Tab-separated table of C-alpha atoms in Angstrom:
chain	number	residue	atom	x	y	z
A	1	MET	CA	-27.848	21.627	-22.849
A	2	ALA	CA	-24.347	21.408	-21.421
A	3	ARG	CA	-25.790	20.642	-17.995
A	4	MET	CA	-27.833	17.793	-19.409
A	5	GLN	CA	-24.733	16.285	-21.009
A	6	GLN	CA	-22.837	16.573	-17.740
A	7	GLY	CA	-25.743	15.014	-15.897
A	8	SER	CA	-25.851	12.081	-18.300
A	9	ARG	CA	-22.151	11.353	-17.727
A	10	GLY	CA	-22.115	12.565	-14.133
A	11	PRO	CA	-23.547	9.705	-12.066
A	12	ARG	CA	-20.890	7.260	-13.173
A	13	GLY	CA	-18.143	9.818	-12.596
A	14	ARG	CA	-19.561	10.868	-9.209
A	15	GLY	CA	-19.792	7.266	-8.049
A	16	GLN	CA	-16.087	6.790	-8.734
A	17	ARG	CA	-15.204	9.994	-6.914
A	18	ASP	CA	-17.271	9.057	-3.871
A	19	GLU	CA	-15.604	5.659	-3.765
A	20	GLN	CA	-12.155	7.209	-4.059
A	21	SER	CA	-12.771	10.191	-1.777
A	22	ASP	CA	-12.510	8.008	1.326
A	23	LEU	CA	-9.019	6.873	0.306
A	24	ILE	CA	-6.062	7.823	2.475
A	25	GLU	CA	-3.411	9.699	0.490
A	26	LYS	CA	0.129	10.023	1.851
A	27	LEU	CA	2.777	12.129	0.133
A	28	VAL	CA	6.068	10.295	0.697
A	29	ALA	CA	8.644	12.430	-1.108
A	30	ILE	CA	9.083	15.316	-3.521
A	31	ASN	CA	12.330	15.584	-5.434
A	32	ARG	CA	13.584	18.412	-7.638
A	33	VAL	CA	15.170	17.153	-10.821
A	34	ALA	CA	17.058	19.084	-13.488
A	35	LYS	CA	17.359	18.556	-17.211
A	36	VAL	CA	20.359	20.263	-18.773
A	37	VAL	CA	19.507	21.877	-22.093
A	38	LYS	CA	21.272	24.318	-24.427
A	39	GLY	CA	20.156	27.431	-22.533
A	40	GLY	CA	20.876	26.065	-19.041
A	41	ARG	CA	18.864	23.867	-16.721
A	42	ARG	CA	15.160	23.087	-16.762
A	43	PHE	CA	13.827	22.164	-13.340
A	44	GLY	CA	11.004	19.731	-12.739
A	45	PHE	CA	9.611	17.802	-9.796
A	46	SER	CA	8.939	14.140	-9.087
A	47	ALA	CA	6.577	12.993	-6.349
A	48	ILE	CA	5.835	9.631	-4.730
A	49	VAL	CA	2.345	9.138	-3.294
A	50	VAL	CA	0.867	6.168	-1.421
A	51	VAL	CA	-2.912	5.658	-1.514
A	52	GLY	CA	-4.972	3.161	0.481
A	53	ASP	CA	-8.439	2.568	1.863
A	54	GLY	CA	-7.269	1.705	5.390
A	55	ASN	CA	-8.816	-1.735	5.008
A	56	GLY	CA	-6.343	-3.919	3.114
A	57	ARG	CA	-5.940	-2.076	-0.209
A	58	VAL	CA	-2.891	0.031	-1.021
A	59	GLY	CA	-1.056	1.389	-4.054
A	60	TYR	CA	1.808	3.723	-4.876
A	61	GLY	CA	2.484	6.057	-7.765
A	62	LEU	CA	5.249	8.226	-9.176
A	63	GLY	CA	4.456	11.477	-10.961
A	64	LYS	CA	6.774	13.902	-12.739
A	65	ALA	CA	5.918	17.422	-13.893
A	66	ARG	CA	7.227	20.974	-14.104
A	67	GLU	CA	5.101	22.030	-11.107
A	68	VAL	CA	4.703	20.315	-7.712
A	69	PRO	CA	0.852	20.109	-7.622
A	70	GLU	CA	0.750	18.539	-11.077
A	71	ALA	CA	3.384	15.952	-10.093
A	72	ILE	CA	1.375	15.058	-6.966
A	73	ARG	CA	-1.840	14.764	-8.999
A	74	LYS	CA	-0.189	12.428	-11.524
A	75	ALA	CA	1.308	10.297	-8.753
A	76	THR	CA	-2.060	10.043	-6.976
A	77	GLU	CA	-3.821	8.960	-10.176
A	78	GLN	CA	-1.216	6.269	-10.810
A	79	ALA	CA	-1.416	5.065	-7.198
A	80	ARG	CA	-5.207	4.696	-7.427
A	81	LYS	CA	-4.848	2.587	-10.576
A	82	LYS	CA	-2.115	0.313	-9.171
A	83	GLN	CA	-3.715	-0.753	-5.875
A	84	ILE	CA	-3.172	-4.257	-4.523
A	85	ARG	CA	-5.150	-6.202	-1.903
A	86	VAL	CA	-3.315	-7.486	1.175
A	87	SER	CA	-4.975	-9.904	3.586
A	88	LEU	CA	-4.631	-8.819	7.219
A	89	ARG	CA	-4.939	-10.895	10.386
A	90	GLU	CA	-7.778	-9.583	12.568
A	91	GLY	CA	-7.721	-6.441	10.396
A	92	ARG	CA	-4.707	-5.085	12.288
A	93	THR	CA	-1.458	-6.918	11.364
A	94	LEU	CA	0.185	-9.213	8.813
A	95	HIS	CA	-0.322	-12.979	8.855
A	96	HIS	CA	3.386	-13.821	8.887
A	97	ASP	CA	6.892	-12.343	8.598
A	98	ILE	CA	7.888	-11.334	5.076
A	99	GLU	CA	11.041	-10.138	3.354
A	100	GLY	CA	10.991	-7.977	0.240
A	101	ARG	CA	13.681	-6.836	-2.163
A	102	TYR	CA	13.931	-4.261	-4.897
A	103	GLY	CA	17.293	-3.143	-6.223
A	104	ALA	CA	19.517	-2.320	-3.252
A	105	GLY	CA	16.469	-2.010	-0.999
A	106	ARG	CA	15.669	-4.861	1.349
A	107	VAL	CA	12.906	-4.735	3.952
A	108	VAL	CA	11.792	-7.150	6.655
A	109	LEU	CA	8.153	-6.924	7.780
A	110	ARG	CA	7.124	-8.737	10.957
A	111	ALA	CA	3.672	-9.390	12.398
A	112	ALA	CA	3.267	-7.949	15.892
A	113	PRO	CA	1.001	-8.501	18.917
A	114	PRO	CA	-1.823	-6.036	19.717
A	115	GLY	CA	-0.685	-2.696	21.126
A	116	THR	CA	2.690	-2.655	19.355
A	117	GLY	CA	1.800	0.088	16.906
A	118	VAL	CA	3.485	0.834	13.588
A	119	ILE	CA	7.225	0.611	14.110
A	120	ALA	CA	8.517	1.556	10.678
A	121	GLY	CA	10.551	4.397	9.288
A	122	GLY	CA	9.802	6.977	6.657
A	123	PRO	CA	8.265	5.657	3.458
A	124	MET	CA	7.197	2.296	4.907
A	125	ARG	CA	5.185	4.021	7.655
A	126	ALA	CA	3.110	5.755	4.972
A	127	VAL	CA	2.431	2.395	3.296
A	128	PHE	CA	1.218	0.788	6.548
A	129	GLU	CA	-0.938	3.773	7.534
A	130	ALA	CA	-2.640	3.779	4.125
A	131	LEU	CA	-3.030	-0.014	4.271
A	132	GLY	CA	-4.719	0.078	7.678
A	133	VAL	CA	-2.133	-1.963	9.589
A	134	GLN	CA	-2.063	-1.051	13.291
A	135	ASP	CA	0.608	-3.426	14.621
A	136	VAL	CA	3.746	-4.169	12.627
A	137	VAL	CA	7.513	-4.024	12.987
A	138	ALA	CA	9.454	-3.153	9.835
A	139	LYS	CA	13.159	-2.791	9.221
A	140	SER	CA	14.880	-1.394	6.151
A	141	ILE	CA	18.211	-3.013	5.384
A	142	GLY	CA	20.338	-1.492	2.660
A	143	THR	CA	19.301	1.643	0.829
A	144	SER	CA	17.338	4.500	2.358
A	145	ASN	CA	16.104	5.582	-1.090
A	146	SER	CA	12.343	6.206	-0.827
A	147	HIS	CA	11.599	4.697	-4.243
A	148	ASN	CA	13.392	1.424	-3.565
A	149	MET	CA	12.070	1.110	-0.001
A	150	ILE	CA	8.461	1.457	-1.153
A	151	LYS	CA	8.951	-0.950	-4.062
A	152	ALA	CA	10.614	-3.482	-1.736
A	153	ALA	CA	7.733	-3.136	0.759
A	154	PHE	CA	5.211	-3.722	-2.047
A	155	SER	CA	7.112	-6.768	-3.309
A	156	ALA	CA	6.914	-8.168	0.240
A	157	LEU	CA	3.203	-7.369	0.611
A	158	GLU	CA	2.438	-9.025	-2.736
A	159	ASN	CA	4.088	-12.224	-1.451
A	160	SER	CA	2.050	-12.348	1.760
A	161	THR	CA	-0.589	-15.064	1.965
A	162	SER	CA	-3.393	-15.791	4.387
A	163	PRO	CA	-4.007	-19.233	5.933
A	164	ARG	CA	-7.230	-19.418	3.900
A	165	GLU	CA	-5.283	-19.033	0.606
A	166	VAL	CA	-2.721	-21.660	1.659
A	167	ALA	CA	-5.492	-24.071	2.692
A	168	ALA	CA	-7.257	-23.590	-0.653
A	169	LYS	CA	-4.019	-24.312	-2.573
A	170	ARG	CA	-3.303	-27.462	-0.561
A	171	GLY	CA	-6.895	-28.681	-0.474
A	172	LYS	CA	-7.019	-28.700	3.327
A	173	LYS	CA	-9.015	-26.942	6.015
A	174	VAL	CA	-7.774	-23.725	7.593
A	175	GLY	CA	-7.642	-25.491	10.973
A	176	ASP	CA	-5.154	-28.031	9.566
A	177	ILE	CA	-2.857	-25.208	8.421
A	178	VAL	CA	-3.062	-23.166	11.632
A	179	GLY	CA	-2.883	-25.804	14.344
A	180	ARG	CA	-1.883	-23.415	17.139
A	181	ARG	CA	-4.975	-21.219	16.807
A	182	GLU	CA	-7.231	-24.284	16.446
A	183	GLY	CA	-5.839	-25.663	19.726
A	184	ALA	CA	-6.614	-22.362	21.440
A	185	ASP	CA	-10.192	-22.511	20.112
A	186	LYS	CA	-10.649	-26.080	21.458
A	187	THR	CA	-9.463	-25.052	24.917
A	188	LYS	CA	-11.913	-22.132	24.859
A	189	GLU	CA	-14.763	-24.466	23.873
A	190	ALA	CA	-13.809	-26.888	26.643
A	191	ALA	CA	-13.714	-24.051	29.171
A	192	ASP	CA	-17.109	-22.775	28.003
A	193	ALA	CA	-18.653	-26.271	28.263
């Protein structure tokens, strides 16, 4: 009887697991925290995890618990719930340079030509690897706090827009927005003809 009940709920649950099993999970930091109580100190752990599908979706989560594995599990769950979609150029880099801020953290993210690789330090590298970016240059200005760097990087990524989105807002064609690439396409067509 119990198996039948599991089976009736199972397919929906399994479908979610299969979808989420191909996610890339990156543990960014684990921190030991202490709460001072009457008898002394109680130690706990906080963990930051970045989760992404390697194809333009990424999220981060913070989990706190008395044990490390439980903190990581909580952080991973939160990261899966809070994923955002970022449009990528050619599936490998950002469309334009972006600046993000959070608290004392300030980050500058720059699009890069093919073959550059991920030039980013610490927490931001985990974000780009989970996102699926292959070519980017990132610089952290200000704090080196993992929490603030990740939040600043996410604020920047949320502000990134693709030429298609800009064209839709302005009521124009993508070719009107990106004149340089359109010119390159015309020269290719002329060469082919």
